[in-house]
PDB file of N, CA and C in Angstrom:
ATOM      1  N   MET A  25     -55.571 -33.294  15.355  1.00 55.00           N
ATOM      2  CA  MET A  25     -56.177 -34.255  14.343  1.00 55.00           C
ATOM      3  C   MET A  25     -55.459 -34.612  13.269  1.00 55.00           C
ATOM      4  N   LYS A  26     -55.475 -35.866  12.858  1.00 56.00           N
ATOM      5  CA  LYS A  26     -54.526 -36.495  11.570  1.00 56.00           C
ATOM      6  C   LYS A  26     -55.438 -36.473  10.483  1.00 56.00           C
ATOM      7  N   ILE A  27     -55.009 -35.736   9.608  1.00 57.00           N
ATOM      8  CA  ILE A  27     -55.616 -35.773   8.021  1.00 57.00           C
ATOM      9  C   ILE A  27     -55.170 -37.204   7.314  1.00 57.00           C
ATOM     10  N   PRO A  28     -56.493 -38.119   6.839  1.00 58.00           N
ATOM     11  CA  PRO A  28     -56.062 -39.091   5.983  1.00 58.00           C
ATOM     12  C   PRO A  28     -55.007 -38.775   5.082  1.00 58.00           C
ATOM     13  N   ARG A  29     -54.209 -39.681   4.969  1.00 53.00           N
ATOM     14  CA  ARG A  29     -53.438 -39.374   3.645  1.00 53.00           C
ATOM     15  C   ARG A  29     -54.075 -39.312   2.524  1.00 53.00           C
ATOM     16  N   ASN A  30     -55.090 -40.029   1.515  1.00 58.00           N
ATOM     17  CA  ASN A  30     -55.838 -39.722   0.875  1.00 58.00           C
ATOM     18  C   ASN A  30     -56.540 -38.295   0.625  1.00 58.00           C
ATOM     19  N   VAL A  31     -57.144 -38.128   1.471  1.00 58.00           N
ATOM     20  CA  VAL A  31     -57.674 -36.764   1.614  1.00 58.00           C
ATOM     21  C   VAL A  31     -56.594 -35.459   1.296  1.00 58.00           C
ATOM     22  N   ALA A  32     -55.386 -35.688   2.645  1.00 51.00           N
ATOM     23  CA  ALA A  32     -54.329 -34.905   2.292  1.00 51.00           C
ATOM     24  C   ALA A  32     -53.740 -34.657   1.043  1.00 51.00           C
ATOM     25  N   ASP A  33     -53.886 -35.865   0.008  1.00 55.00           N
ATOM     26  CA  ASP A  33     -53.148 -36.061  -1.452  1.00 55.00           C
ATOM     27  C   ASP A  33     -54.498 -35.056  -2.287  1.00 55.00           C
ATOM     28  N   ASP A  34     -55.590 -35.627  -2.123  1.00 58.00           N
ATOM     29  CA  ASP A  34     -56.445 -35.033  -2.916  1.00 58.00           C
ATOM     30  C   ASP A  34     -56.521 -33.322  -2.537  1.00 58.00           C
ATOM     31  N   CYS A  35     -56.220 -33.001  -1.235  1.00 46.00           N
ATOM     32  CA  CYS A  35     -55.956 -31.166  -0.988  1.00 46.00           C
ATOM     33  C   CYS A  35     -54.926 -30.807  -2.022  1.00 46.00           C
ATOM     34  N   LEU A  36     -53.664 -31.587  -2.267  1.00 42.00           N
ATOM     35  CA  LEU A  36     -52.522 -30.978  -2.623  1.00 42.00           C
ATOM     36  C   LEU A  36     -53.039 -30.931  -4.217  1.00 42.00           C
ATOM     37  N   ARG A  37     -53.544 -31.903  -4.864  1.00 49.00           N
ATOM     38  CA  ARG A  37     -53.836 -32.006  -6.038  1.00 49.00           C
ATOM     39  C   ARG A  37     -54.883 -30.823  -6.673  1.00 49.00           C
ATOM     40  N   LEU A  38     -55.990 -30.595  -5.611  1.00 48.00           N
ATOM     41  CA  LEU A  38     -56.358 -29.519  -5.946  1.00 48.00           C
ATOM     42  C   LEU A  38     -55.788 -28.121  -5.968  1.00 48.00           C
ATOM     43  N   ALA A  39     -54.843 -27.991  -5.200  1.00 42.00           N
ATOM     44  CA  ALA A  39     -54.200 -27.037  -5.480  1.00 42.00           C
ATOM     45  C   ALA A  39     -53.224 -26.723  -6.230  1.00 42.00           C
ATOM     46  N   GLY A  40     -52.875 -27.715  -7.120  1.00 46.00           N
ATOM     47  CA  GLY A  40     -52.044 -27.653  -8.353  1.00 46.00           C
ATOM     48  C   GLY A  40     -51.049 -28.679  -7.958  1.00 46.00           C
ATOM     49  N   ILE A  41     -50.708 -29.068  -6.861  1.00 43.00           N
ATOM     50  CA  ILE A  41     -49.455 -29.826  -6.372  1.00 43.00           C
ATOM     51  C   ILE A  41     -49.637 -30.818  -6.545  1.00 43.00           C
ATOM     52  N   ASP A  42     -48.374 -32.000  -7.173  1.00 50.00           N
ATOM     53  CA  ASP A  42     -48.613 -33.363  -7.553  1.00 50.00           C
ATOM     54  C   ASP A  42     -47.754 -34.009  -6.034  1.00 50.00           C
ATOM     55  N   PRO A  43     -48.618 -34.801  -5.445  1.00 48.00           N
ATOM     56  CA  PRO A  43     -47.993 -35.446  -3.938  1.00 48.00           C
ATOM     57  C   PRO A  43     -46.934 -36.528  -4.660  1.00 48.00           C
ATOM     58  N   LEU A  44     -47.200 -36.746  -5.857  1.00 61.00           N
ATOM     59  CA  LEU A  44     -46.244 -38.349  -6.338  1.00 61.00           C
ATOM     60  C   LEU A  44     -45.116 -37.674  -6.992  1.00 61.00           C
ATOM     61  N   GLU A  45     -45.179 -36.385  -7.225  1.00 69.00           N
ATOM     62  CA  GLU A  45     -43.675 -36.075  -8.044  1.00 69.00           C
ATOM     63  C   GLU A  45     -42.601 -36.601  -7.250  1.00 69.00           C
ATOM     64  N   GLY A  46     -41.703 -36.665  -8.159  1.00 70.00           N
ATOM     65  CA  GLY A  46     -40.115 -37.458  -7.187  1.00 70.00           C
ATOM     66  C   GLY A  46     -40.368 -38.826  -6.560  1.00 70.00           C
ATOM     67  N   ALA A  47     -41.733 -39.268  -6.297  1.00 85.00           N
ATOM     68  CA  ALA A  47     -41.934 -40.327  -5.357  1.00 85.00           C
ATOM     69  C   ALA A  47     -41.375 -41.440  -6.021  1.00 85.00           C
ATOM     70  N   SER A  48     -41.008 -42.598  -5.139  1.00 90.00           N
ATOM     71  CA  SER A  48     -40.385 -43.906  -5.158  1.00 90.00           C
ATOM     72  C   SER A  48     -41.103 -44.804  -5.831  1.00 90.00           C
ATOM     73  N   GLU A  49     -40.737 -45.810  -6.404  1.00 92.00           N
ATOM     74  CA  GLU A  49     -41.809 -46.611  -6.910  1.00 92.00           C
ATOM     75  C   GLU A  49     -42.513 -47.461  -5.495  1.00 92.00           C
ATOM     76  N   SER A  50     -41.795 -47.366  -5.010  1.00 91.00           N
ATOM     77  CA  SER A  50     -42.840 -48.128  -3.269  1.00 91.00           C
ATOM     78  C   SER A  50     -43.510 -47.081  -2.822  1.00 91.00           C
ATOM     79  N   GLU A  51     -43.369 -45.769  -2.909  1.00 93.00           N
ATOM     80  CA  GLU A  51     -44.149 -44.864  -2.651  1.00 93.00           C
ATOM     81  C   GLU A  51     -45.608 -44.431  -3.433  1.00 93.00           C
ATOM     82  N   PHE A  52     -45.323 -44.431  -4.742  1.00 94.00           N
ATOM     83  CA  PHE A  52     -46.103 -45.020  -5.692  1.00 94.00           C
ATOM     84  C   PHE A  52     -47.212 -45.956  -5.501  1.00 94.00           C
ATOM     85  N   GLN A  53     -46.626 -47.006  -5.446  1.00 95.00           N
ATOM     86  CA  GLN A  53     -47.339 -48.280  -5.394  1.00 95.00           C
ATOM     87  C   GLN A  53     -48.205 -48.051  -4.273  1.00 95.00           C
ATOM     88  N   ALA A  54     -47.717 -47.677  -2.923  1.00 95.00           N
ATOM     89  CA  ALA A  54     -48.499 -47.655  -1.735  1.00 95.00           C
ATOM     90  C   ALA A  54     -49.349 -46.461  -1.782  1.00 95.00           C
ATOM     91  N   GLN A  55     -49.536 -45.480  -2.354  1.00 95.00           N
ATOM     92  CA  GLN A  55     -50.368 -44.385  -2.710  1.00 95.00           C
ATOM     93  C   GLN A  55     -51.401 -45.227  -3.662  1.00 95.00           C
ATOM     94  N   LEU A  56     -51.061 -46.084  -4.508  1.00 96.00           N
ATOM     95  CA  LEU A  56     -51.855 -46.338  -5.633  1.00 96.00           C
ATOM     96  C   LEU A  56     -53.012 -47.818  -4.833  1.00 96.00           C
ATOM     97  N   VAL A  57     -52.224 -48.298  -4.040  1.00 97.00           N
ATOM     98  CA  VAL A  57     -52.944 -49.679  -3.606  1.00 97.00           C
ATOM     99  C   VAL A  57     -54.049 -48.563  -2.243  1.00 97.00           C
ATOM    100  N   ARG A  58     -53.696 -47.671  -1.788  1.00 96.00           N
ATOM    101  CA  ARG A  58     -54.571 -47.076  -0.597  1.00 96.00           C
ATOM    102  C   ARG A  58     -55.657 -46.751  -1.660  1.00 96.00           C
ATOM    103  N   GLU A  59     -55.645 -46.135  -3.075  1.00 96.00           N
ATOM    104  CA  GLU A  59     -56.499 -45.691  -3.432  1.00 96.00           C
ATOM    105  C   GLU A  59     -57.603 -46.869  -4.133  1.00 96.00           C
ATOM    106  N   ALA A  60     -56.674 -47.946  -4.341  1.00 97.00           N
ATOM    107  CA  ALA A  60     -57.598 -49.006  -4.978  1.00 97.00           C
ATOM    108  C   ALA A  60     -58.547 -49.781  -4.072  1.00 97.00           C
ATOM    109  N   LYS A  61     -57.771 -49.734  -2.936  1.00 97.00           N
ATOM    110  CA  LYS A  61     -58.766 -50.200  -1.683  1.00 97.00           C
ATOM    111  C   LYS A  61     -59.857 -49.670  -1.307  1.00 97.00           C
ATOM    112  N   ARG A  62     -59.682 -48.265  -1.158  1.00 96.00           N
ATOM    113  CA  ARG A  62     -60.791 -47.295  -0.945  1.00 96.00           C
ATOM    114  C   ARG A  62     -61.623 -47.667  -1.931  1.00 96.00           C
ATOM    115  N   LEU A  63     -61.577 -47.717  -3.086  1.00 97.00           N
ATOM    116  CA  LEU A  63     -62.444 -48.135  -4.186  1.00 97.00           C
ATOM    117  C   LEU A  63     -62.662 -49.652  -4.374  1.00 97.00           C
ATOM    118  N   GLY A  64     -62.810 -50.410  -3.563  1.00 97.00           N
ATOM    119  CA  GLY A  64     -63.225 -51.779  -3.158  1.00 97.00           C
ATOM    120  C   GLY A  64     -62.472 -52.921  -3.787  1.00 97.00           C
ATOM    121  N   TRP A  65     -61.085 -52.518  -4.240  1.00 98.00           N
ATOM    122  CA  TRP A  65     -60.512 -53.486  -5.106  1.00 98.00           C
ATOM    123  C   TRP A  65     -59.695 -54.202  -4.052  1.00 98.00           C
ATOM    124  N   GLU A  66     -59.556 -56.006  -4.229  1.00 98.00           N
ATOM    125  CA  GLU A  66     -58.573 -56.452  -3.477  1.00 98.00           C
ATOM    126  C   GLU A  66     -57.096 -56.216  -4.282  1.00 98.00           C
ATOM    127  N   CYS A  67     -55.936 -56.101  -3.413  1.00 98.00           N
ATOM    128  CA  CYS A  67     -54.878 -56.021  -4.293  1.00 98.00           C
ATOM    129  C   CYS A  67     -53.689 -57.113  -3.301  1.00 98.00           C
ATOM    130  N   TYR A  68     -52.715 -57.572  -4.897  1.00 96.00           N
ATOM    131  CA  TYR A  68     -51.587 -58.009  -4.199  1.00 96.00           C
ATOM    132  C   TYR A  68     -50.264 -57.752  -5.101  1.00 96.00           C
ATOM    133  N   HIS A  69     -49.554 -57.714  -4.169  1.00 94.00           N
ATOM    134  CA  HIS A  69     -48.171 -57.677  -4.539  1.00 94.00           C
ATOM    135  C   HIS A  69     -46.963 -58.768  -3.850  1.00 94.00           C
ATOM    136  N   THR A  70     -46.228 -59.018  -4.828  1.00 89.00           N
ATOM    137  CA  THR A  70     -45.535 -59.970  -3.920  1.00 89.00           C
ATOM    138  C   THR A  70     -44.144 -58.995  -3.694  1.00 89.00           C
ATOM    139  N   HIS A  71     -43.916 -59.407  -2.136  1.00 84.00           N
ATOM    140  CA  HIS A  71     -43.295 -58.533  -1.565  1.00 84.00           C
ATOM    141  C   HIS A  71     -41.741 -58.750  -2.083  1.00 84.00           C
ATOM    142  N   ASP A  72     -41.238 -60.173  -2.212  1.00 79.00           N
ATOM    143  CA  ASP A  72     -39.806 -60.435  -2.530  1.00 79.00           C
ATOM    144  C   ASP A  72     -39.734 -61.363  -3.729  1.00 79.00           C
ATOM    145  N   SER A  73     -39.323 -60.639  -4.739  1.00 77.00           N
ATOM    146  CA  SER A  73     -39.935 -61.329  -5.986  1.00 77.00           C
ATOM    147  C   SER A  73     -38.647 -62.322  -6.443  1.00 77.00           C
ATOM    148  N   ARG A  74     -37.423 -62.594  -5.768  1.00 83.00           N
ATOM    149  CA  ARG A  74     -36.097 -63.124  -6.173  1.00 83.00           C
ATOM    150  C   ARG A  74     -36.319 -64.427  -6.396  1.00 83.00           C
ATOM    151  N   ARG A  75     -37.130 -64.836  -5.994  1.00 82.00           N
ATOM    152  CA  ARG A  75     -37.572 -66.508  -6.151  1.00 82.00           C
ATOM    153  C   ARG A  75     -38.901 -66.748  -7.241  1.00 82.00           C
ATOM    154  N   SER A  76     -39.330 -65.513  -7.727  1.00 85.00           N
ATOM    155  CA  SER A  76     -40.533 -65.345  -8.339  1.00 85.00           C
ATOM    156  C   SER A  76     -40.039 -65.903 -10.129  1.00 85.00           C
ATOM    157  N   GLU A  77     -41.292 -65.998 -10.844  1.00 88.00           N
ATOM    158  CA  GLU A  77     -40.972 -65.680 -12.159  1.00 88.00           C
ATOM    159  C   GLU A  77     -40.328 -64.474 -12.638  1.00 88.00           C
ATOM    160  N   ALA A  78     -39.653 -64.377 -13.406  1.00 92.00           N
ATOM    161  CA  ALA A  78     -39.063 -62.809 -13.942  1.00 92.00           C
ATOM    162  C   ALA A  78     -40.404 -61.988 -14.657  1.00 92.00           C
ATOM    163  N   GLY A  79     -40.665 -60.865 -14.232  1.00 95.00           N
ATOM    164  CA  GLY A  79     -41.290 -60.005 -15.131  1.00 95.00           C
ATOM    165  C   GLY A  79     -42.964 -60.065 -14.580  1.00 95.00           C
ATOM    166  N   PHE A  80     -43.282 -60.689 -13.551  1.00 96.00           N
ATOM    167  CA  PHE A  80     -44.440 -60.910 -13.136  1.00 96.00           C
ATOM    168  C   PHE A  80     -44.832 -59.452 -12.739  1.00 96.00           C
ATOM    169  N   PRO A  81     -45.953 -58.891 -13.003  1.00 96.00           N
ATOM    170  CA  PRO A  81     -46.671 -57.655 -12.773  1.00 96.00           C
ATOM    171  C   PRO A  81     -46.539 -56.971 -11.142  1.00 96.00           C
ATOM    172  N   ASP A  82     -46.652 -56.039 -10.871  1.00 96.00           N
ATOM    173  CA  ASP A  82     -46.288 -55.544  -9.605  1.00 96.00           C
ATOM    174  C   ASP A  82     -47.499 -55.414  -8.753  1.00 96.00           C
ATOM    175  N   LEU A  83     -48.452 -55.352  -9.219  1.00 97.00           N
ATOM    176  CA  LEU A  83     -49.809 -55.401  -8.809  1.00 97.00           C
ATOM    177  C   LEU A  83     -50.914 -56.133  -9.514  1.00 97.00           C
ATOM    178  N   VAL A  84     -51.881 -57.033  -8.734  1.00 98.00           N
ATOM    179  CA  VAL A  84     -52.865 -57.592  -9.111  1.00 98.00           C
ATOM    180  C   VAL A  84     -54.033 -57.037  -8.451  1.00 98.00           C
ATOM    181  N   LEU A  85     -54.768 -56.655  -9.245  1.00 98.00           N
ATOM    182  CA  LEU A  85     -55.940 -56.143  -8.398  1.00 98.00           C
ATOM    183  C   LEU A  85     -57.437 -56.706  -9.100  1.00 98.00           C
ATOM    184  N   ILE A  86     -58.298 -57.127  -8.041  1.00 98.00           N
ATOM    185  CA  ILE A  86     -59.179 -57.710  -8.534  1.00 98.00           C
ATOM    186  C   ILE A  86     -60.799 -56.912  -7.857  1.00 98.00           C
ATOM    187  N   ARG A  87     -61.954 -56.618  -8.596  1.00 98.00           N
ATOM    188  CA  ARG A  87     -63.243 -56.436  -8.112  1.00 98.00           C
ATOM    189  C   ARG A  87     -64.226 -56.861  -9.011  1.00 98.00           C
ATOM    190  N   GLY A  88     -64.846 -57.883  -8.220  1.00 96.00           N
ATOM    191  CA  GLY A  88     -66.096 -58.565  -8.981  1.00 96.00           C
ATOM    192  C   GLY A  88     -65.049 -59.513  -9.992  1.00 96.00           C
ATOM    193  N   PRO A  89     -65.939 -59.094 -11.238  1.00 96.00           N
ATOM    194  CA  PRO A  89     -65.507 -59.611 -12.469  1.00 96.00           C
ATOM    195  C   PRO A  89     -63.963 -59.118 -13.441  1.00 96.00           C
ATOM    196  N   VAL A  90     -63.720 -58.173 -12.584  1.00 97.00           N
ATOM    197  CA  VAL A  90     -62.748 -57.432 -13.234  1.00 97.00           C
ATOM    198  C   VAL A  90     -61.194 -57.570 -12.828  1.00 97.00           C
ATOM    199  N   LEU A  91     -60.273 -58.188 -13.476  1.00 98.00           N
ATOM    200  CA  LEU A  91     -58.975 -58.115 -13.177  1.00 98.00           C
ATOM    201  C   LEU A  91     -57.953 -57.037 -13.920  1.00 98.00           C
ATOM    202  N   ILE A  92     -57.408 -56.654 -12.904  1.00 98.00           N
ATOM    203  CA  ILE A  92     -56.138 -55.486 -13.467  1.00 98.00           C
ATOM    204  C   ILE A  92     -54.826 -56.094 -13.064  1.00 98.00           C
ATOM    205  N   VAL A  93     -53.780 -55.986 -13.869  1.00 98.00           N
ATOM    206  CA  VAL A  93     -52.630 -56.141 -13.516  1.00 98.00           C
ATOM    207  C   VAL A  93     -51.877 -55.057 -13.655  1.00 98.00           C
ATOM    208  N   ALA A  94     -50.934 -54.228 -13.183  1.00 98.00           N
ATOM    209  CA  ALA A  94     -49.826 -53.317 -13.571  1.00 98.00           C
ATOM    210  C   ALA A  94     -48.753 -53.253 -13.381  1.00 98.00           C
ATOM    211  N   GLU A  95     -48.218 -53.332 -13.939  1.00 97.00           N
ATOM    212  CA  GLU A  95     -46.589 -52.873 -13.775  1.00 97.00           C
ATOM    213  C   GLU A  95     -46.301 -51.330 -13.583  1.00 97.00           C
ATOM    214  N   LEU A  96     -45.491 -51.264 -12.597  1.00 97.00           N
ATOM    215  CA  LEU A  96     -45.161 -49.765 -11.841  1.00 97.00           C
ATOM    216  C   LEU A  96     -43.954 -49.020 -12.124  1.00 97.00           C
ATOM    217  N   LYS A  97     -43.732 -47.870 -12.637  1.00 96.00           N
ATOM    218  CA  LYS A  97     -42.455 -47.292 -13.152  1.00 96.00           C
ATOM    219  C   LYS A  97     -42.339 -46.206 -12.816  1.00 96.00           C
ATOM    220  N   VAL A  98     -41.261 -45.552 -12.278  1.00 94.00           N
ATOM    221  CA  VAL A  98     -41.074 -43.976 -11.670  1.00 94.00           C
ATOM    222  C   VAL A  98     -40.108 -43.644 -12.785  1.00 94.00           C
ATOM    223  N   LYS A  99     -39.806 -42.482 -12.813  1.00 90.00           N
ATOM    224  CA  LYS A  99     -38.614 -41.734 -13.670  1.00 90.00           C
ATOM    225  C   LYS A  99     -38.677 -42.099 -15.069  1.00 90.00           C
ATOM    226  N   ARG A 100     -37.292 -42.566 -15.190  1.00 89.00           N
ATOM    227  CA  ARG A 100     -37.219 -42.963 -16.901  1.00 89.00           C
ATOM    228  C   ARG A 100     -36.977 -44.405 -16.904  1.00 89.00           C
ATOM    229  N   ASN A 101     -37.261 -45.327 -15.604  1.00 93.00           N
ATOM    230  CA  ASN A 101     -37.429 -46.443 -15.669  1.00 93.00           C
ATOM    231  C   ASN A 101     -38.191 -47.041 -16.823  1.00 93.00           C
ATOM    232  N   LYS A 102     -38.248 -48.115 -17.653  1.00 95.00           N
ATOM    233  CA  LYS A 102     -38.802 -48.948 -18.637  1.00 95.00           C
ATOM    234  C   LYS A 102     -39.117 -50.202 -18.247  1.00 95.00           C
ATOM    235  N   PRO A 103     -40.445 -50.667 -18.285  1.00 96.00           N
ATOM    236  CA  PRO A 103     -40.763 -52.344 -18.366  1.00 96.00           C
ATOM    237  C   PRO A 103     -39.424 -53.176 -18.935  1.00 96.00           C
ATOM    238  N   THR A 104     -39.253 -54.253 -18.595  1.00 96.00           N
ATOM    239  CA  THR A 104     -38.199 -55.122 -19.355  1.00 96.00           C
ATOM    240  C   THR A 104     -39.001 -55.941 -20.102  1.00 96.00           C
ATOM    241  N   ALA A 105     -38.306 -56.721 -20.939  1.00 97.00           N
ATOM    242  CA  ALA A 105     -39.260 -57.663 -21.887  1.00 97.00           C
ATOM    243  C   ALA A 105     -39.935 -58.239 -21.153  1.00 97.00           C
ATOM    244  N   ALA A 106     -39.411 -59.089 -20.184  1.00 97.00           N
ATOM    245  CA  ALA A 106     -40.353 -60.203 -19.599  1.00 97.00           C
ATOM    246  C   ALA A 106     -41.679 -59.572 -18.898  1.00 97.00           C
ATOM    247  N   GLN A 107     -41.307 -58.235 -18.224  1.00 97.00           N
ATOM    248  CA  GLN A 107     -42.500 -57.466 -17.999  1.00 97.00           C
ATOM    249  C   GLN A 107     -43.502 -57.148 -19.175  1.00 97.00           C
ATOM    250  N   VAL A 108     -43.255 -56.829 -20.005  1.00 98.00           N
ATOM    251  CA  VAL A 108     -44.394 -56.778 -21.235  1.00 98.00           C
ATOM    252  C   VAL A 108     -44.857 -57.817 -21.511  1.00 98.00           C
ATOM    253  N   LYS A 109     -43.837 -58.904 -21.559  1.00 98.00           N
ATOM    254  CA  LYS A 109     -44.481 -60.486 -21.949  1.00 98.00           C
ATOM    255  C   LYS A 109     -45.772 -60.708 -21.009  1.00 98.00           C
ATOM    256  N   TRP A 110     -45.614 -60.465 -19.610  1.00 98.00           N
ATOM    257  CA  TRP A 110     -46.311 -61.056 -18.754  1.00 98.00           C
ATOM    258  C   TRP A 110     -47.705 -59.733 -18.854  1.00 98.00           C
ATOM    259  N   LEU A 111     -47.377 -58.893 -19.247  1.00 98.00           N
ATOM    260  CA  LEU A 111     -48.543 -57.965 -19.510  1.00 98.00           C
ATOM    261  C   LEU A 111     -49.554 -58.320 -20.777  1.00 98.00           C
ATOM    262  N   GLU A 112     -48.911 -58.530 -21.814  1.00 98.00           N
ATOM    263  CA  GLU A 112     -49.537 -59.249 -22.800  1.00 98.00           C
ATOM    264  C   GLU A 112     -50.219 -60.579 -22.833  1.00 98.00           C
ATOM    265  N   LEU A 113     -49.654 -61.312 -21.801  1.00 98.00           N
ATOM    266  CA  LEU A 113     -50.143 -62.784 -21.666  1.00 98.00           C
ATOM    267  C   LEU A 113     -51.456 -62.622 -20.676  1.00 98.00           C
ATOM    268  N   PHE A 114     -51.485 -61.516 -19.801  1.00 98.00           N
ATOM    269  CA  PHE A 114     -52.827 -61.141 -19.241  1.00 98.00           C
ATOM    270  C   PHE A 114     -53.788 -60.505 -19.974  1.00 98.00           C
ATOM    271  N   ALA A 115     -53.271 -59.739 -20.513  1.00 98.00           N
ATOM    272  CA  ALA A 115     -54.142 -59.026 -21.404  1.00 98.00           C
ATOM    273  C   ALA A 115     -54.825 -60.242 -22.262  1.00 98.00           C
ATOM    274  N   GLY A 116     -54.316 -61.018 -23.118  1.00 98.00           N
ATOM    275  CA  GLY A 116     -54.919 -61.900 -24.104  1.00 98.00           C
ATOM    276  C   GLY A 116     -55.625 -62.931 -23.172  1.00 98.00           C
ATOM    277  N   ALA A 117     -55.359 -63.004 -21.988  1.00 98.00           N
ATOM    278  CA  ALA A 117     -56.442 -63.899 -21.419  1.00 98.00           C
ATOM    279  C   ALA A 117     -57.507 -63.117 -20.891  1.00 98.00           C
ATOM    280  N   GLY A 118     -57.851 -61.696 -21.118  1.00 97.00           N
ATOM    281  CA  GLY A 118     -59.249 -60.901 -20.717  1.00 97.00           C
ATOM    282  C   GLY A 118     -58.719 -59.898 -19.709  1.00 97.00           C
ATOM    283  N   ALA A 119     -57.848 -59.938 -19.046  1.00 98.00           N
ATOM    284  CA  ALA A 119     -57.092 -59.066 -17.614  1.00 98.00           C
ATOM    285  C   ALA A 119     -56.944 -57.639 -18.662  1.00 98.00           C
ATOM    286  N   ARG A 120     -57.258 -56.764 -17.501  1.00 97.00           N
ATOM    287  CA  ARG A 120     -56.798 -55.334 -18.101  1.00 97.00           C
ATOM    288  C   ARG A 120     -55.389 -55.052 -17.759  1.00 97.00           C
ATOM    289  N   ALA A 121     -54.565 -55.072 -18.575  1.00 98.00           N
ATOM    290  CA  ALA A 121     -52.929 -55.039 -17.925  1.00 98.00           C
ATOM    291  C   ALA A 121     -52.468 -53.548 -18.517  1.00 98.00           C
ATOM    292  N   PHE A 122     -51.952 -52.994 -17.782  1.00 97.00           N
ATOM    293  CA  PHE A 122     -51.183 -51.642 -17.899  1.00 97.00           C
ATOM    294  C   PHE A 122     -49.864 -51.710 -17.179  1.00 97.00           C
ATOM    295  N   HIS A 123     -49.333 -50.431 -18.038  1.00 97.00           N
ATOM    296  CA  HIS A 123     -47.802 -49.841 -17.550  1.00 97.00           C
ATOM    297  C   HIS A 123     -48.053 -48.702 -16.850  1.00 97.00           C
ATOM    298  N   TRP A 124     -48.358 -48.408 -15.277  1.00 97.00           N
ATOM    299  CA  TRP A 124     -48.721 -47.370 -14.692  1.00 97.00           C
ATOM    300  C   TRP A 124     -47.277 -46.570 -14.456  1.00 97.00           C
ATOM    301  N   ARG A 125     -47.416 -45.056 -14.413  1.00 96.00           N
ATOM    302  CA  ARG A 125     -46.589 -44.160 -13.978  1.00 96.00           C
ATOM    303  C   ARG A 125     -47.234 -43.056 -13.062  1.00 96.00           C
ATOM    304  N   PRO A 126     -46.414 -42.342 -12.283  1.00 95.00           N
ATOM    305  CA  PRO A 126     -47.202 -41.559 -11.160  1.00 95.00           C
ATOM    306  C   PRO A 126     -47.707 -40.434 -12.182  1.00 95.00           C
ATOM    307  N   GLU A 127     -47.294 -39.832 -12.830  1.00 93.00           N
ATOM    308  CA  GLU A 127     -47.665 -38.703 -13.719  1.00 93.00           C
ATOM    309  C   GLU A 127     -49.093 -38.966 -14.713  1.00 93.00           C
ATOM    310  N   ASN A 128     -49.638 -40.683 -14.696  1.00 94.00           N
ATOM    311  CA  ASN A 128     -50.562 -40.824 -15.132  1.00 94.00           C
ATOM    312  C   ASN A 128     -51.476 -41.160 -14.003  1.00 94.00           C
ATOM    313  N   TRP A 129     -51.508 -40.459 -12.976  1.00 95.00           N
ATOM    314  CA  TRP A 129     -52.325 -40.610 -11.981  1.00 95.00           C
ATOM    315  C   TRP A 129     -54.091 -40.495 -12.008  1.00 95.00           C
ATOM    316  N   ALA A 130     -54.571 -39.465 -12.869  1.00 93.00           N
ATOM    317  CA  ALA A 130     -55.416 -39.157 -13.484  1.00 93.00           C
ATOM    318  C   ALA A 130     -56.477 -40.352 -14.190  1.00 93.00           C
ATOM    319  N   GLU A 131     -55.368 -40.756 -14.858  1.00 95.00           N
ATOM    320  CA  GLU A 131     -56.048 -42.109 -15.589  1.00 95.00           C
ATOM    321  C   GLU A 131     -56.004 -43.250 -14.944  1.00 95.00           C
ATOM    322  N   ILE A 132     -55.558 -43.458 -14.014  1.00 96.00           N
ATOM    323  CA  ILE A 132     -55.255 -44.373 -13.239  1.00 96.00           C
ATOM    324  C   ILE A 132     -56.523 -44.595 -12.123  1.00 96.00           C
ATOM    325  N   VAL A 133     -56.636 -43.436 -11.941  1.00 96.00           N
ATOM    326  CA  VAL A 133     -57.974 -43.468 -10.779  1.00 96.00           C
ATOM    327  C   VAL A 133     -58.951 -43.627 -11.591  1.00 96.00           C
ATOM    328  N   GLU A 134     -59.316 -43.214 -12.602  1.00 95.00           N
ATOM    329  CA  GLU A 134     -60.444 -42.754 -14.134  1.00 95.00           C
ATOM    330  C   GLU A 134     -60.612 -44.735 -14.207  1.00 95.00           C
ATOM    331  N   GLN A 135     -59.499 -45.575 -14.275  1.00 95.00           N
ATOM    332  CA  GLN A 135     -59.481 -46.708 -14.891  1.00 95.00           C
ATOM    333  C   GLN A 135     -60.302 -47.606 -13.555  1.00 95.00           C
ATOM    334  N   LEU A 136     -59.785 -47.225 -12.201  1.00 97.00           N
ATOM    335  CA  LEU A 136     -60.030 -48.052 -11.048  1.00 97.00           C
ATOM    336  C   LEU A 136     -61.489 -47.562 -10.471  1.00 97.00           C
ATOM    337  N   ARG A 137     -61.921 -46.414 -10.917  1.00 96.00           N
ATOM    338  CA  ARG A 137     -63.504 -46.211 -10.847  1.00 96.00           C
ATOM    339  C   ARG A 137     -64.296 -46.491 -11.681  1.00 96.00           C
ATOM    340  N   ALA A 138     -63.861 -46.825 -13.083  1.00 90.00           N
ATOM    341  CA  ALA A 138     -64.730 -47.185 -14.303  1.00 90.00           C
ATOM    342  C   ALA A 138     -65.011 -48.637 -13.843  1.00 90.00           C
ATOM    343  N   ALA A 139     -64.037 -49.693 -13.812  1.00 72.00           N
ATOM    344  CA  ALA A 139     -63.896 -50.792 -13.709  1.00 72.00           C
ATOM    345  C   ALA A 139     -64.898 -51.377 -12.650  1.00 72.00           C
TER     346      ALA A 139
END
């Protein structure tokens, strides 16, 4: 019997093991999208951003009247000026705008549950 990934990840966390440690940005994003969908969020990600506006956030999440945009980074990567600008624009328009990292997983889940 195969254990669903979110259940396996929760078990690892309860054992004090971080399943996102050393994760790539795409792995981090995949886990975040799985959790968001599990909590009832609709999720959008531009898969090929080469012809899109520079800096647009990695994820757009919506549930009811709440809109979240998030720029995802792993390791020592930092948001570019264009990414920061987009987050500020969304925040100014009333969206919840975040720069999320795997090490902030508990706060991310808290935001997804609270909204």
